[in-house]
Every structure is written in C-alpha cells, then in structure tokens.
CSV table of C-alpha atoms in Angstrom, one decimal:
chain,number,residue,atom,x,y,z
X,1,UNK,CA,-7.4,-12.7,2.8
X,2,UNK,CA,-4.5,-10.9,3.8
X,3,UNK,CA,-2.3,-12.7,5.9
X,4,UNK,CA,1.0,-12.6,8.7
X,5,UNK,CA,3.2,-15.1,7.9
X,6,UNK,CA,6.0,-14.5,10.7
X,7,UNK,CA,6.1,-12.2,13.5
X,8,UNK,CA,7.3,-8.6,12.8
X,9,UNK,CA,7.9,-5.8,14.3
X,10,UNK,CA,7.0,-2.2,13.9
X,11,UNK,CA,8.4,0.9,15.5
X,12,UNK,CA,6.7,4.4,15.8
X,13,UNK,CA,7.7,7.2,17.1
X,14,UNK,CA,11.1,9.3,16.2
X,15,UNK,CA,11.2,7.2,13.3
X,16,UNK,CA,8.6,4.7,11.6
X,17,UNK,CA,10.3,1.1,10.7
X,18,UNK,CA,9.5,-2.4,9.8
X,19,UNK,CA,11.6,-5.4,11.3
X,20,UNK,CA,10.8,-8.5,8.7
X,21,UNK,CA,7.3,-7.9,7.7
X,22,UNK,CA,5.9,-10.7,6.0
X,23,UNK,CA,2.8,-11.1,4.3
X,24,UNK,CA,0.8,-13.4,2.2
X,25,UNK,CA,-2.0,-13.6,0.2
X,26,UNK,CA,-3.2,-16.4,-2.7
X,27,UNK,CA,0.3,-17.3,-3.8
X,28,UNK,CA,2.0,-13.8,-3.7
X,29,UNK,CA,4.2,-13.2,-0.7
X,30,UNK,CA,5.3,-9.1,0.5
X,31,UNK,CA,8.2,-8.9,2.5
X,32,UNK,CA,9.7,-5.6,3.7
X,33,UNK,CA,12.5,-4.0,6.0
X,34,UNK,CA,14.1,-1.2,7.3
X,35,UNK,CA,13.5,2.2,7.8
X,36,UNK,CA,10.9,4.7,6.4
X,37,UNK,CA,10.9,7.5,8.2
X,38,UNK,CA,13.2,10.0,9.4
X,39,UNK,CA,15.5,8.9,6.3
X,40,UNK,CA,14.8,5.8,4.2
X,41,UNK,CA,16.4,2.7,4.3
X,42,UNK,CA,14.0,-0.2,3.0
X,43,UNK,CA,14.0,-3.1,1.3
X,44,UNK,CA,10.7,-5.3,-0.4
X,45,UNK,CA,10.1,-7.8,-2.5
X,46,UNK,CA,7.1,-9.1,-4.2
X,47,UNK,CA,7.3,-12.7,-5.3
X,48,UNK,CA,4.2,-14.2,-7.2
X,49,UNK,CA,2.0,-12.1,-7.1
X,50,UNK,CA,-0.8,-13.0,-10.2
X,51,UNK,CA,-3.7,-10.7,-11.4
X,52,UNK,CA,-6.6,-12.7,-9.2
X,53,UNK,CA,-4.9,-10.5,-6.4
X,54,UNK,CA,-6.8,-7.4,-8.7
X,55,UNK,CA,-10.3,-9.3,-8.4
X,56,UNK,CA,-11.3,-7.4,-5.3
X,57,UNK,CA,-11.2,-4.0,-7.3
X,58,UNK,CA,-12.1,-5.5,-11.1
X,59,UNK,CA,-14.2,-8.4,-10.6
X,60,UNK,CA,-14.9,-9.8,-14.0
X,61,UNK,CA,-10.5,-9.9,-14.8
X,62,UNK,CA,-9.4,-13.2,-15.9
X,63,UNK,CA,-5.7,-13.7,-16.2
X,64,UNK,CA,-2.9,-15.5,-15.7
X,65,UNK,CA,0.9,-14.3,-15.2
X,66,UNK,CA,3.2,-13.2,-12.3
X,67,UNK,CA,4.7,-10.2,-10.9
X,68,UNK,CA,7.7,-9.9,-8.9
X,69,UNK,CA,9.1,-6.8,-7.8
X,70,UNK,CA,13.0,-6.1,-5.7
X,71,UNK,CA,13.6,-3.1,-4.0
X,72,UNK,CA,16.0,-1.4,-2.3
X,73,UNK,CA,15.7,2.5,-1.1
X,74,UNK,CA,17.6,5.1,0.3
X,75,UNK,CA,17.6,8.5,1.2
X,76,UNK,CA,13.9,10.5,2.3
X,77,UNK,CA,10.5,9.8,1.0
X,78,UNK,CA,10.6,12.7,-0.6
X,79,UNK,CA,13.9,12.3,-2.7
X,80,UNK,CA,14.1,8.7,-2.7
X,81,UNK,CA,17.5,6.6,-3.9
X,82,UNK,CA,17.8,3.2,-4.8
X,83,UNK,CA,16.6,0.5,-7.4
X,84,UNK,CA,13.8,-1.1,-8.2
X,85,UNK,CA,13.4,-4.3,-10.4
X,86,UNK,CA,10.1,-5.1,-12.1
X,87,UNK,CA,9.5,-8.5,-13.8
X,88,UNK,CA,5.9,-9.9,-15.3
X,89,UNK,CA,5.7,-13.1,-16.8
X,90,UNK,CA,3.0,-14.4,-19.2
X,91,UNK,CA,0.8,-12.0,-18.5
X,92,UNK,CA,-2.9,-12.9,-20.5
X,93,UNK,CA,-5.9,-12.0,-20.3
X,94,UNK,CA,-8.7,-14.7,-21.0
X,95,UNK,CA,-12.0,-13.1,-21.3
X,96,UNK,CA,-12.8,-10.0,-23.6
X,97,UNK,CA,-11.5,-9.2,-26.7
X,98,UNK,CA,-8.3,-8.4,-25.0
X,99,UNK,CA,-7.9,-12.8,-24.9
X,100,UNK,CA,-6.9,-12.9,-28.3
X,101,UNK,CA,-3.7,-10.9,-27.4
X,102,UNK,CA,-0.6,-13.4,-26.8
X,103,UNK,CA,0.9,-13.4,-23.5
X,104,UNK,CA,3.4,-10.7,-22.6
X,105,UNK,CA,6.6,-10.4,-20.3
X,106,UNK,CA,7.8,-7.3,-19.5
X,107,UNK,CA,11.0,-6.2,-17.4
X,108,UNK,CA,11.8,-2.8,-16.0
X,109,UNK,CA,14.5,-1.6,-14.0
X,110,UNK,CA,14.6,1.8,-12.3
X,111,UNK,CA,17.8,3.2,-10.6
X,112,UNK,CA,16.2,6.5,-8.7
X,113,UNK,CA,18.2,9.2,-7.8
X,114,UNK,CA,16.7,11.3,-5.6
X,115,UNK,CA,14.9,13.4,-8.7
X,116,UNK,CA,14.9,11.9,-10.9
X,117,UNK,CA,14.6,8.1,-12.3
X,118,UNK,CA,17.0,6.3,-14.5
X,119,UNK,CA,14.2,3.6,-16.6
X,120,UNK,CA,14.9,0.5,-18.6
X,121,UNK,CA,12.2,-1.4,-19.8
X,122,UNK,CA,11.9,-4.6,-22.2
X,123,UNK,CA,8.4,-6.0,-23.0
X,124,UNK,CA,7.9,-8.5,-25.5
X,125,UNK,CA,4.3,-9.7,-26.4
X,126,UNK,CA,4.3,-12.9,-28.8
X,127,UNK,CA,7.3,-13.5,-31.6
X,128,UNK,CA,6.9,-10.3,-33.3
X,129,UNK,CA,6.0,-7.6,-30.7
X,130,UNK,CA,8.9,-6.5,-28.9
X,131,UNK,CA,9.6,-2.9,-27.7
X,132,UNK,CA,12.6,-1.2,-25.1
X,133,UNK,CA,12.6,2.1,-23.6
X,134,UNK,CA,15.3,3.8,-21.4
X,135,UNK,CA,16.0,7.1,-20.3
X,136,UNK,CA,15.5,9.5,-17.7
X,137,UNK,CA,12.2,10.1,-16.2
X,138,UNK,CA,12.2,13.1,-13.4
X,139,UNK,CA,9.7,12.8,-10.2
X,140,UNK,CA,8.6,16.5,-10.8
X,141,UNK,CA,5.8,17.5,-13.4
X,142,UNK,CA,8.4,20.2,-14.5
X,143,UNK,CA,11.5,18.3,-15.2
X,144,UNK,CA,12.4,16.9,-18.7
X,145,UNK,CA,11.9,13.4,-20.1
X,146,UNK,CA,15.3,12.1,-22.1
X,147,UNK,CA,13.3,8.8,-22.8
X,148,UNK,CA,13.9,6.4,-26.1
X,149,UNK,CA,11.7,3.9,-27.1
X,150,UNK,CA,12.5,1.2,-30.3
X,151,UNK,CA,11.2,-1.8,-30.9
X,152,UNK,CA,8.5,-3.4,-33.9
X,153,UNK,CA,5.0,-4.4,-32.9
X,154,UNK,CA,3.2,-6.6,-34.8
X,155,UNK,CA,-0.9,-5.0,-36.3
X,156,UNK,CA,-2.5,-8.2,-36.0
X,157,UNK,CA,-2.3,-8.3,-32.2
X,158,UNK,CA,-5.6,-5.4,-33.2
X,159,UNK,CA,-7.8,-7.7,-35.2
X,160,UNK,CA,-9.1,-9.4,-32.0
X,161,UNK,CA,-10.9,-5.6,-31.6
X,162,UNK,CA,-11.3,-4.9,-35.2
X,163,UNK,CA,-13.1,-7.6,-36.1
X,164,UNK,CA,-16.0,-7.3,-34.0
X,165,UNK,CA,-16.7,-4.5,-36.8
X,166,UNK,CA,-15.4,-6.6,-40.3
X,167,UNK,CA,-12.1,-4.9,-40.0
X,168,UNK,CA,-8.4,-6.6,-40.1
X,169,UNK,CA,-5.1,-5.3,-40.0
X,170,UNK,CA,-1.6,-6.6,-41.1
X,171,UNK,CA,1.7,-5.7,-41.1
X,172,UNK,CA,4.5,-4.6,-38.7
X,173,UNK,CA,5.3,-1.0,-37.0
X,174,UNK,CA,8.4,0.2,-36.2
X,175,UNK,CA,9.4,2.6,-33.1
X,176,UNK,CA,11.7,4.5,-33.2
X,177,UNK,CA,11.2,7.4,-31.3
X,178,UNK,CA,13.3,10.1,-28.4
C-alpha cells in the first residue's frame, strides 16, 4: 500500500504544484515540492526504496538492495534543468541464475540542461567488475552521444548462465570505448 504520510497540498489550475508531498510505502519514502507546470521548479527525493517495491509488476523478483534518488529541476517539462543523483546499494538478486552474480552499487549523476544531459555513472559489481561512463547524452533521438565508458569486468560473473550448458568462462575484459 501506498501511503500519505503528512498533509500536502496540491494546486491546479494556472499552474499545477505540490506543497510537501509525502509518501510511503514498505520502507521507501517519496517526497516532492514545488512547481510543475507553467515552468518547473521541483525538488524529490527517494530514500529506501528496495526491489520488493517491483513485486506488483514482477512477481517471482527476489532481491535485496536500495535505491535513493535527489532531484532538483528547473526550467519547463519540456526542456528541463537541474540535477539528478542516483545511488543503488547492494543490489542482488536471489533466485534464478542471475543469484550467482555478486552484489552491485551503482552511482549516477545527471546535470540536465535543457537538451541535453551531462551523465556520470560508477558501478561496481564484486572486486573485479568495475566500469564508469560520462558524457553527454541529448533528450532528442537526433542529437549526438559524446559518451565514454572504461572500466574491466570480470567473465566469471557468466558461468552462473553457462554452466547450465557445461560451459565456463575466465578471464578479465577491458572497456575502453567513446
């Protein structure tokens, strides 16, 4: 269940805003405020949210981990401003083949400007898988990608999935790639 943990306030009409919405469900806890629409001038967090939360829409999911997520918008919906900070911690999945894989964290950071998005992500999956990637992403289908990823990930993390069929793999791969 989805639930209202303060009283909040919001306005439609000229404009469309949110005066300290708070809401809760399991663990995780969704606050936003400000303004949406005619201009944009928001900010939400999401603080403990874990992958249960997904349950309603992929039953069978077992995992652990949290998700938080800071952000704070400007200008229009449809050329949006701002930043936004995304953080997972020991994210795992226990049942399927996908259990085998160790727990990953992953950060990203996104500083949008209007049309485009400056990205800067960090993910690091056991001792030896760690990759980065920054760059500039646009919000149009037509606009270039200036996006570099690096990093090593380590083969094994595929045997879980290759040895249902007597297969193994070892070794480590290196990114490197604009």
């Amino acid at each position: 269940p989805l639930k209202l943990l303060a009283p909040s306030r919001i306005a439609f009409g000229n404009d469309l805003s949110v005066d300290r919405l708070r809401l809760g469900a399991q663990e995780a806890v969704l606050q936003v405020a400000g303004r949406i629409s005619p201009t944009l001038d928001l900010t939400a967090s999401l603080r403990d949210a874990t992958p249960s939360l997904a349950r309603a829409f992929v039953p069978n999911l077992q995992a652990d981990g949290k998700i938080s997520m800071e952000a704070r918008l400007t200008g229009s919906t449809s050329q949006p401003k701002g930043t936004i900070r995304v953080s997972a911690t020991g994210l795992h999945v226990r049942n399927g083949a996908a259990s085998a894989l160790p727990a990953a964290n992953a950060v990203v950071n996104a500083d949008l400007n209007g049309d485009w998005a400056r990205i800067d992500m960090n993910l690091d999956a056991g001792p030896q898988t760690r990759l980065s990637a920054s760059g500039r992403v646009p919000f149009a289908a037509s606009g270039a990608i200036d996006l570099r990823v690096s990093g090593a990930i380590d083969l094994a993390i595929a045997n879980p999935m290759l040895e249902v069929r007597g297969r193994r793999v070892k070794g480590q791969l290196s990114v490197d790639a604009a």
